Amino acid sequence: MDAITTNSLSRRFGDVNAVESLDLTVQTGEIYGFLGPNGAGKSTTINMLLGFTPPSTGSGTVLGSDLEHESVAVRQSIGVLPEDFGVYGRLTARKHVRFAIETKGANDDPDDLLARVELADVADRTAGGFSTGMKQRLALAMALAGSPDLLILDEPSSGLDPNGAREMRAIIREENERGTTVFFSSHVMEQVEAICDRVGIMRDGRLIAEDAIDSLKDRFDADSRLVVTLDTVADDIVPTLETMNGVTDVNVDGNDVSVVVADASRKAPVIEAVGASGVTIEDIRIDDSSLEDLFATLTTGERPTSRHAEENAANTTQLIREADQ
Ligand SMILES: Nc1ncnc2c1ncn2[C@@H]1O[C@H](COP(=O)(O)OP(=O)(O)OP(=O)(O)O)[C@@H](O)[C@H]1O
C-alpha cells in the first residue's frame, strides 16, 4: 500500500486554481520533499490530505483511508506539523504533548518527546511565551506522539535556527529509519536536498516534475559550474571562453574565473583553454548544479546563469536569516 495517493485532486478558490489535477504517489518508507515557490499549492494540498480543505474535484487516500470521507481516521493515524501551529498560551509544553499523546491513544512519555526536540528544560513553561522556533519544536514533539507511520510536515524548518534545522533533519531521518514515511513541504532547497529520497515540484497548482534528485538533475541536463583561480586574469580570457562550444556563462571575480558549462564533458576543454592562455592555474573547483538551480529552472522557466545561482543562494541565505529571527 502506498502511503499517499491522489487522483486528479483539484481545489479552486474563486478564480484561483490552487491545485490542479494532482496525481501524487508517496511510497511507504520514503522521505518525499514537496517543493514549490510561494503560492504553488503546497499547503492547499496538505490541507486536502488532512481533510481540512475539501477538494473541488478528484480524490485521494492517506494510509489507505479516503482523505475526504475518512479524515478523522487519517488524522488519528498520522503525525502532523501544520503550517501555522497555534499554541494554547496558558498550557505548559508538557501539557501540549500529553494532549497529543492522549488524542492518539498512545502511551509515550511526554518528557521523552520533549527531550527529542530539545525542550526538556522548558517542559513546565507555558507555551504562550515560546519563541517561533520553540513553538515549531513543540509542534514536532506533538507530531511524533504515538510513533506514527506517516509524518506530514508543512515547512518543518520554518522558524528554526540552523541548529534547529539540523536537529529537525536528524529527527526526520531517525523516524524514517524506524519505518516512518515522511512527506514534507519546503521552499528551502538545502533542507530537501539533504534528506529526501524523491521530490515533487509544484508550480501554479500543478506537479511539474517528480523524481529522485539525481534523476531530476540528469533529466533536466543540469549545469555544472567550474571556478578556476588564476595568478592573473588576462583581459581576453572572458571573450575566449564565452565563444567556446557548450559554455553558457563566464564571470570574473578577483582572480576567480567562474564558467558555467551546459554539459559536464565541456569542463576539460575549458581548463585546457585557460591553461593554454599562459597563466598559472592555482585552484580548480567544480560545483555541479544544486537543487537550488534546478528549482529556479523549473519554477521560473529560465535557465539559471551564475548570476541567477548567486541570487538563488542569496535568497536561500535570506530565508535562513528570516528563519533565524
Ligand atoms: N483559503 C483561501 N482562499 C483563497 N485563496 C487561497 C486560499 N488558500 C490558498 N489560496 C490560494 O491558493 C494558491 C495556493 O496557495 P498555497 O497556500 O497552497 O501555496 P503554498 O505553495 O503553500 O505557498 P507558501 O509556500 O507561500 O505557503 C495561492 O494563490 C493562494 O492565494
JSON list of N, CA and C in Angstrom, two decimals, residues 155-214:
[
{"chain": "A", "resi": 155, "resn": "GLU", "atom": "N", "xyz": [6.40, 22.88, 5.94]},
{"chain": "A", "resi": 155, "resn": "GLU", "atom": "CA", "xyz": [7.53, 23.78, 6.20]},
{"chain": "A", "resi": 155, "resn": "GLU", "atom": "C", "xyz": [8.14, 23.53, 7.58]},
{"chain": "A", "resi": 156, "resn": "PRO", "atom": "N", "xyz": [8.65, 22.32, 7.83]},
{"chain": "A", "resi": 156, "resn": "PRO", "atom": "CA", "xyz": [9.10, 22.00, 9.19]},
{"chain": "A", "resi": 156, "resn": "PRO", "atom": "C", "xyz": [10.24, 22.85, 9.70]},
{"chain": "A", "resi": 157, "resn": "SER", "atom": "N", "xyz": [11.07, 23.39, 8.82]},
{"chain": "A", "resi": 157, "resn": "SER", "atom": "CA", "xyz": [12.22, 24.16, 9.32]},
{"chain": "A", "resi": 157, "resn": "SER", "atom": "C", "xyz": [11.88, 25.63, 9.50]},
{"chain": "A", "resi": 158, "resn": "SER", "atom": "N", "xyz": [10.64, 26.02, 9.19]},
{"chain": "A", "resi": 158, "resn": "SER", "atom": "CA", "xyz": [10.25, 27.42, 9.32]},
{"chain": "A", "resi": 158, "resn": "SER", "atom": "C", "xyz": [10.40, 27.87, 10.77]},
{"chain": "A", "resi": 159, "resn": "GLY", "atom": "N", "xyz": [11.10, 28.96, 10.98]},
{"chain": "A", "resi": 159, "resn": "GLY", "atom": "CA", "xyz": [11.26, 29.50, 12.33]},
{"chain": "A", "resi": 159, "resn": "GLY", "atom": "C", "xyz": [12.41, 28.88, 13.10]},
{"chain": "A", "resi": 160, "resn": "LEU", "atom": "N", "xyz": [13.08, 27.89, 12.52]},
{"chain": "A", "resi": 160, "resn": "LEU", "atom": "CA", "xyz": [14.18, 27.26, 13.25]},
{"chain": "A", "resi": 160, "resn": "LEU", "atom": "C", "xyz": [15.52, 27.88, 12.86]},
{"chain": "A", "resi": 161, "resn": "ASP", "atom": "N", "xyz": [16.41, 28.01, 13.86]},
{"chain": "A", "resi": 161, "resn": "ASP", "atom": "CA", "xyz": [17.76, 28.48, 13.55]},
{"chain": "A", "resi": 161, "resn": "ASP", "atom": "C", "xyz": [18.53, 27.32, 12.91]},
{"chain": "A", "resi": 162, "resn": "PRO", "atom": "N", "xyz": [19.75, 27.57, 12.40]},
{"chain": "A", "resi": 162, "resn": "PRO", "atom": "CA", "xyz": [20.47, 26.49, 11.70]},
{"chain": "A", "resi": 162, "resn": "PRO", "atom": "C", "xyz": [20.62, 25.22, 12.52]},
{"chain": "A", "resi": 163, "resn": "ASN", "atom": "N", "xyz": [20.87, 25.36, 13.84]},
{"chain": "A", "resi": 163, "resn": "ASN", "atom": "CA", "xyz": [20.97, 24.17, 14.69]},
{"chain": "A", "resi": 163, "resn": "ASN", "atom": "C", "xyz": [19.64, 23.44, 14.73]},
{"chain": "A", "resi": 164, "resn": "GLY", "atom": "N", "xyz": [18.59, 24.23, 14.90]},
{"chain": "A", "resi": 164, "resn": "GLY", "atom": "CA", "xyz": [17.24, 23.64, 14.96]},
{"chain": "A", "resi": 164, "resn": "GLY", "atom": "C", "xyz": [16.92, 22.92, 13.67]},
{"chain": "A", "resi": 165, "resn": "ALA", "atom": "N", "xyz": [17.29, 23.52, 12.54]},
{"chain": "A", "resi": 165, "resn": "ALA", "atom": "CA", "xyz": [17.00, 22.90, 11.24]},
{"chain": "A", "resi": 165, "resn": "ALA", "atom": "C", "xyz": [17.77, 21.59, 11.11]},
{"chain": "A", "resi": 166, "resn": "ARG", "atom": "N", "xyz": [19.01, 21.58, 11.60]},
{"chain": "A", "resi": 166, "resn": "ARG", "atom": "CA", "xyz": [19.81, 20.34, 11.53]},
{"chain": "A", "resi": 166, "resn": "ARG", "atom": "C", "xyz": [19.19, 19.26, 12.42]},
{"chain": "A", "resi": 167, "resn": "GLU", "atom": "N", "xyz": [18.74, 19.67, 13.61]},
{"chain": "A", "resi": 167, "resn": "GLU", "atom": "CA", "xyz": [18.11, 18.69, 14.52]},
{"chain": "A", "resi": 167, "resn": "GLU", "atom": "C", "xyz": [16.82, 18.16, 13.90]},
{"chain": "A", "resi": 168, "resn": "MET", "atom": "N", "xyz": [16.09, 19.05, 13.24]},
{"chain": "A", "resi": 168, "resn": "MET", "atom": "CA", "xyz": [14.86, 18.62, 12.56]},
{"chain": "A", "resi": 168, "resn": "MET", "atom": "C", "xyz": [15.18, 17.55, 11.51]},
{"chain": "A", "resi": 169, "resn": "ARG", "atom": "N", "xyz": [16.24, 17.79, 10.74]},
{"chain": "A", "resi": 169, "resn": "ARG", "atom": "CA", "xyz": [16.63, 16.81, 9.72]},
{"chain": "A", "resi": 169, "resn": "ARG", "atom": "C", "xyz": [17.01, 15.48, 10.37]},
{"chain": "A", "resi": 170, "resn": "ALA", "atom": "N", "xyz": [17.73, 15.58, 11.50]},
{"chain": "A", "resi": 170, "resn": "ALA", "atom": "CA", "xyz": [18.16, 14.34, 12.18]},
{"chain": "A", "resi": 170, "resn": "ALA", "atom": "C", "xyz": [16.94, 13.56, 12.67]},
{"chain": "A", "resi": 171, "resn": "ILE", "atom": "N", "xyz": [15.95, 14.27, 13.21]},
{"chain": "A", "resi": 171, "resn": "ILE", "atom": "CA", "xyz": [14.74, 13.59, 13.72]},
{"chain": "A", "resi": 171, "resn": "ILE", "atom": "C", "xyz": [13.98, 12.95, 12.54]},
{"chain": "A", "resi": 172, "resn": "ILE", "atom": "N", "xyz": [13.90, 13.68, 11.43]},
{"chain": "A", "resi": 172, "resn": "ILE", "atom": "CA", "xyz": [13.21, 13.13, 10.26]},
{"chain": "A", "resi": 172, "resn": "ILE", "atom": "C", "xyz": [13.91, 11.83, 9.82]},
{"chain": "A", "resi": 173, "resn": "ARG", "atom": "N", "xyz": [15.25, 11.88, 9.79]},
{"chain": "A", "resi": 173, "resn": "ARG", "atom": "CA", "xyz": [16.00, 10.67, 9.38]},
{"chain": "A", "resi": 173, "resn": "ARG", "atom": "C", "xyz": [15.76, 9.51, 10.37]},
{"chain": "A", "resi": 174, "resn": "GLU", "atom": "N", "xyz": [15.81, 9.84, 11.67]},
{"chain": "A", "resi": 174, "resn": "GLU", "atom": "CA", "xyz": [15.61, 8.78, 12.69]},
{"chain": "A", "resi": 174, "resn": "GLU", "atom": "C", "xyz": [14.23, 8.15, 12.54]},
{"chain": "A", "resi": 175, "resn": "GLU", "atom": "N", "xyz": [13.23, 9.00, 12.36]},
{"chain": "A", "resi": 175, "resn": "GLU", "atom": "CA", "xyz": [11.86, 8.48, 12.22]},
{"chain": "A", "resi": 175, "resn": "GLU", "atom": "C", "xyz": [11.76, 7.62, 10.97]},
{"chain": "A", "resi": 176, "resn": "ASN", "atom": "N", "xyz": [12.41, 8.06, 9.90]},
{"chain": "A", "resi": 176, "resn": "ASN", "atom": "CA", "xyz": [12.37, 7.32, 8.65]},
{"chain": "A", "resi": 176, "resn": "ASN", "atom": "C", "xyz": [13.06, 5.96, 8.81]},
{"chain": "A", "resi": 177, "resn": "GLU", "atom": "N", "xyz": [14.17, 5.95, 9.55]},
{"chain": "A", "resi": 177, "resn": "GLU", "atom": "CA", "xyz": [14.88, 4.68, 9.76]},
{"chain": "A", "resi": 177, "resn": "GLU", "atom": "C", "xyz": [14.02, 3.71, 10.57]},
{"chain": "A", "resi": 178, "resn": "ARG", "atom": "N", "xyz": [13.15, 4.26, 11.39]},
{"chain": "A", "resi": 178, "resn": "ARG", "atom": "CA", "xyz": [12.22, 3.44, 12.18]},
{"chain": "A", "resi": 178, "resn": "ARG", "atom": "C", "xyz": [11.09, 2.91, 11.29]},
{"chain": "A", "resi": 179, "resn": "GLY", "atom": "N", "xyz": [11.01, 3.39, 10.05]},
{"chain": "A", "resi": 179, "resn": "GLY", "atom": "CA", "xyz": [10.00, 2.90, 9.12]},
{"chain": "A", "resi": 179, "resn": "GLY", "atom": "C", "xyz": [8.92, 3.92, 8.77]},
{"chain": "A", "resi": 180, "resn": "THR", "atom": "N", "xyz": [9.03, 5.13, 9.35]},
{"chain": "A", "resi": 180, "resn": "THR", "atom": "CA", "xyz": [8.01, 6.15, 9.09]},
{"chain": "A", "resi": 180, "resn": "THR", "atom": "C", "xyz": [8.19, 6.77, 7.71]},
{"chain": "A", "resi": 181, "resn": "THR", "atom": "N", "xyz": [7.08, 6.91, 7.00]},
{"chain": "A", "resi": 181, "resn": "THR", "atom": "CA", "xyz": [7.10, 7.66, 5.74]},
{"chain": "A", "resi": 181, "resn": "THR", "atom": "C", "xyz": [7.01, 9.14, 6.09]},
{"chain": "A", "resi": 182, "resn": "VAL", "atom": "N", "xyz": [7.79, 9.96, 5.40]},
{"chain": "A", "resi": 182, "resn": "VAL", "atom": "CA", "xyz": [7.77, 11.40, 5.70]},
{"chain": "A", "resi": 182, "resn": "VAL", "atom": "C", "xyz": [7.45, 12.17, 4.42]},
{"chain": "A", "resi": 183, "resn": "PHE", "atom": "N", "xyz": [6.43, 13.03, 4.53]},
{"chain": "A", "resi": 183, "resn": "PHE", "atom": "CA", "xyz": [6.04, 13.90, 3.42]},
{"chain": "A", "resi": 183, "resn": "PHE", "atom": "C", "xyz": [6.18, 15.31, 3.94]},
{"chain": "A", "resi": 184, "resn": "PHE", "atom": "N", "xyz": [7.08, 16.09, 3.36]},
{"chain": "A", "resi": 184, "resn": "PHE", "atom": "CA", "xyz": [7.20, 17.45, 3.88]},
{"chain": "A", "resi": 184, "resn": "PHE", "atom": "C", "xyz": [7.35, 18.48, 2.78]},
{"chain": "A", "resi": 185, "resn": "SER", "atom": "N", "xyz": [6.77, 19.64, 3.05]},
{"chain": "A", "resi": 185, "resn": "SER", "atom": "CA", "xyz": [6.83, 20.72, 2.08]},
{"chain": "A", "resi": 185, "resn": "SER", "atom": "C", "xyz": [7.93, 21.69, 2.48]},
{"chain": "A", "resi": 186, "resn": "SER", "atom": "N", "xyz": [8.51, 22.33, 1.48]},
{"chain": "A", "resi": 186, "resn": "SER", "atom": "CA", "xyz": [9.55, 23.30, 1.78]},
{"chain": "A", "resi": 186, "resn": "SER", "atom": "C", "xyz": [9.81, 24.16, 0.56]},
{"chain": "A", "resi": 187, "resn": "HIS", "atom": "N", "xyz": [10.32, 25.38, 0.80]},
{"chain": "A", "resi": 187, "resn": "HIS", "atom": "CA", "xyz": [10.94, 26.08, -0.31]},
{"chain": "A", "resi": 187, "resn": "HIS", "atom": "C", "xyz": [12.40, 26.37, 0.01]},
{"chain": "A", "resi": 188, "resn": "VAL", "atom": "N", "xyz": [12.91, 25.72, 1.06]},
{"chain": "A", "resi": 188, "resn": "VAL", "atom": "CA", "xyz": [14.34, 25.82, 1.37]},
{"chain": "A", "resi": 188, "resn": "VAL", "atom": "C", "xyz": [15.01, 24.58, 0.80]},
{"chain": "A", "resi": 189, "resn": "MET", "atom": "N", "xyz": [15.63, 24.76, -0.36]},
{"chain": "A", "resi": 189, "resn": "MET", "atom": "CA", "xyz": [16.13, 23.62, -1.12]},
{"chain": "A", "resi": 189, "resn": "MET", "atom": "C", "xyz": [17.17, 22.79, -0.37]},
{"chain": "A", "resi": 190, "resn": "GLU", "atom": "N", "xyz": [18.00, 23.49, 0.44]},
{"chain": "A", "resi": 190, "resn": "GLU", "atom": "CA", "xyz": [19.07, 22.74, 1.12]},
{"chain": "A", "resi": 190, "resn": "GLU", "atom": "C", "xyz": [18.49, 21.67, 2.03]},
{"chain": "A", "resi": 191, "resn": "GLN", "atom": "N", "xyz": [17.35, 22.00, 2.65]},
{"chain": "A", "resi": 191, "resn": "GLN", "atom": "CA", "xyz": [16.70, 21.02, 3.53]},
{"chain": "A", "resi": 191, "resn": "GLN", "atom": "C", "xyz": [16.34, 19.76, 2.76]},
{"chain": "A", "resi": 192, "resn": "VAL", "atom": "N", "xyz": [15.82, 20.01, 1.58]},
{"chain": "A", "resi": 192, "resn": "VAL", "atom": "CA", "xyz": [15.26, 18.93, 0.79]},
{"chain": "A", "resi": 192, "resn": "VAL", "atom": "C", "xyz": [16.37, 18.07, 0.20]},
{"chain": "A", "resi": 193, "resn": "GLU", "atom": "N", "xyz": [17.37, 18.74, -0.34]},
{"chain": "A", "resi": 193, "resn": "GLU", "atom": "CA", "xyz": [18.45, 18.01, -0.99]},
{"chain": "A", "resi": 193, "resn": "GLU", "atom": "C", "xyz": [19.16, 17.11, 0.02]},
{"chain": "A", "resi": 194, "resn": "ALA", "atom": "N", "xyz": [19.23, 17.56, 1.27]},
{"chain": "A", "resi": 194, "resn": "ALA", "atom": "CA", "xyz": [19.98, 16.81, 2.28]},
{"chain": "A", "resi": 194, "resn": "ALA", "atom": "C", "xyz": [19.28, 15.51, 2.69]},
{"chain": "A", "resi": 195, "resn": "ILE", "atom": "N", "xyz": [17.97, 15.43, 2.61]},
{"chain": "A", "resi": 195, "resn": "ILE", "atom": "CA", "xyz": [17.34, 14.25, 3.21]},
{"chain": "A", "resi": 195, "resn": "ILE", "atom": "C", "xyz": [16.33, 13.50, 2.35]},
{"chain": "A", "resi": 196, "resn": "CYS", "atom": "N", "xyz": [15.93, 14.06, 1.21]},
{"chain": "A", "resi": 196, "resn": "CYS", "atom": "CA", "xyz": [14.81, 13.42, 0.51]},
{"chain": "A", "resi": 196, "resn": "CYS", "atom": "C", "xyz": [15.21, 12.29, -0.42]},
{"chain": "A", "resi": 197, "resn": "ASP", "atom": "N", "xyz": [14.37, 11.26, -0.48]},
{"chain": "A", "resi": 197, "resn": "ASP", "atom": "CA", "xyz": [14.54, 10.22, -1.49]},
{"chain": "A", "resi": 197, "resn": "ASP", "atom": "C", "xyz": [14.02, 10.73, -2.82]},
{"chain": "A", "resi": 198, "resn": "ARG", "atom": "N", "xyz": [12.86, 11.33, -2.79]},
{"chain": "A", "resi": 198, "resn": "ARG", "atom": "CA", "xyz": [12.26, 11.86, -4.03]},
{"chain": "A", "resi": 198, "resn": "ARG", "atom": "C", "xyz": [11.69, 13.24, -3.75]},
{"chain": "A", "resi": 199, "resn": "VAL", "atom": "N", "xyz": [11.56, 14.02, -4.80]},
{"chain": "A", "resi": 199, "resn": "VAL", "atom": "CA", "xyz": [10.90, 15.31, -4.66]},
{"chain": "A", "resi": 199, "resn": "VAL", "atom": "C", "xyz": [9.84, 15.47, -5.74]},
{"chain": "A", "resi": 200, "resn": "GLY", "atom": "N", "xyz": [8.81, 16.23, -5.38]},
{"chain": "A", "resi": 200, "resn": "GLY", "atom": "CA", "xyz": [7.82, 16.65, -6.37]},
{"chain": "A", "resi": 200, "resn": "GLY", "atom": "C", "xyz": [7.86, 18.16, -6.38]},
{"chain": "A", "resi": 201, "resn": "ILE", "atom": "N", "xyz": [7.86, 18.77, -7.55]},
{"chain": "A", "resi": 201, "resn": "ILE", "atom": "CA", "xyz": [7.94, 20.23, -7.63]},
{"chain": "A", "resi": 201, "resn": "ILE", "atom": "C", "xyz": [6.62, 20.78, -8.18]},
{"chain": "A", "resi": 202, "resn": "MET", "atom": "N", "xyz": [6.00, 21.65, -7.38]},
{"chain": "A", "resi": 202, "resn": "MET", "atom": "CA", "xyz": [4.73, 22.27, -7.77]},
{"chain": "A", "resi": 202, "resn": "MET", "atom": "C", "xyz": [4.98, 23.65, -8.36]},
{"chain": "A", "resi": 203, "resn": "ARG", "atom": "N", "xyz": [4.18, 23.99, -9.32]},
{"chain": "A", "resi": 203, "resn": "ARG", "atom": "CA", "xyz": [4.21, 25.36, -9.87]},
{"chain": "A", "resi": 203, "resn": "ARG", "atom": "C", "xyz": [2.80, 25.68, -10.32]},
{"chain": "A", "resi": 204, "resn": "ASP", "atom": "N", "xyz": [2.26, 26.79, -9.84]},
{"chain": "A", "resi": 204, "resn": "ASP", "atom": "CA", "xyz": [0.91, 27.22, -10.21]},
{"chain": "A", "resi": 204, "resn": "ASP", "atom": "C", "xyz": [-0.11, 26.09, -10.08]},
{"chain": "A", "resi": 205, "resn": "GLY", "atom": "N", "xyz": [-0.02, 25.36, -8.97]},
{"chain": "A", "resi": 205, "resn": "GLY", "atom": "CA", "xyz": [-1.02, 24.32, -8.69]},
{"chain": "A", "resi": 205, "resn": "GLY", "atom": "C", "xyz": [-0.79, 22.99, -9.38]},
{"chain": "A", "resi": 206, "resn": "ARG", "atom": "N", "xyz": [0.25, 22.91, -10.21]},
{"chain": "A", "resi": 206, "resn": "ARG", "atom": "CA", "xyz": [0.49, 21.66, -10.94]},
{"chain": "A", "resi": 206, "resn": "ARG", "atom": "C", "xyz": [1.81, 21.03, -10.53]},
{"chain": "A", "resi": 207, "resn": "LEU", "atom": "N", "xyz": [1.83, 19.71, -10.55]},
{"chain": "A", "resi": 207, "resn": "LEU", "atom": "CA", "xyz": [3.08, 18.99, -10.29]},
{"chain": "A", "resi": 207, "resn": "LEU", "atom": "C", "xyz": [3.86, 18.97, -11.60]},
{"chain": "A", "resi": 208, "resn": "ILE", "atom": "N", "xyz": [4.96, 19.73, -11.64]},
{"chain": "A", "resi": 208, "resn": "ILE", "atom": "CA", "xyz": [5.67, 19.87, -12.93]},
{"chain": "A", "resi": 208, "resn": "ILE", "atom": "C", "xyz": [6.85, 18.91, -13.04]},
{"chain": "A", "resi": 209, "resn": "ALA", "atom": "N", "xyz": [7.29, 18.34, -11.94]},
{"chain": "A", "resi": 209, "resn": "ALA", "atom": "CA", "xyz": [8.38, 17.36, -12.01]},
{"chain": "A", "resi": 209, "resn": "ALA", "atom": "C", "xyz": [8.34, 16.53, -10.75]},
{"chain": "A", "resi": 210, "resn": "GLU", "atom": "N", "xyz": [8.71, 15.26, -10.91]},
{"chain": "A", "resi": 210, "resn": "GLU", "atom": "CA", "xyz": [8.72, 14.37, -9.75]},
{"chain": "A", "resi": 210, "resn": "GLU", "atom": "C", "xyz": [9.73, 13.27, -10.00]},
{"chain": "A", "resi": 211, "resn": "ASP", "atom": "N", "xyz": [10.71, 13.15, -9.13]},
{"chain": "A", "resi": 211, "resn": "ASP", "atom": "CA", "xyz": [11.73, 12.12, -9.32]},
{"chain": "A", "resi": 211, "resn": "ASP", "atom": "C", "xyz": [12.72, 12.15, -8.16]},
{"chain": "A", "resi": 212, "resn": "ALA", "atom": "N", "xyz": [13.69, 11.21, -8.20]},
{"chain": "A", "resi": 212, "resn": "ALA", "atom": "CA", "xyz": [14.82, 11.31, -7.28]},
{"chain": "A", "resi": 212, "resn": "ALA", "atom": "C", "xyz": [15.63, 12.53, -7.71]},
{"chain": "A", "resi": 213, "resn": "ILE", "atom": "N", "xyz": [16.32, 13.17, -6.76]},
{"chain": "A", "resi": 213, "resn": "ILE", "atom": "CA", "xyz": [17.01, 14.42, -7.08]},
{"chain": "A", "resi": 213, "resn": "ILE", "atom": "C", "xyz": [18.06, 14.21, -8.18]},
{"chain": "A", "resi": 214, "resn": "ASP", "atom": "N", "xyz": [18.85, 13.14, -8.07]},
{"chain": "A", "resi": 214, "resn": "ASP", "atom": "CA", "xyz": [19.88, 12.91, -9.09]},
{"chain": "A", "resi": 214, "resn": "ASP", "atom": "C", "xyz": [19.25, 12.69, -10.46]}
]
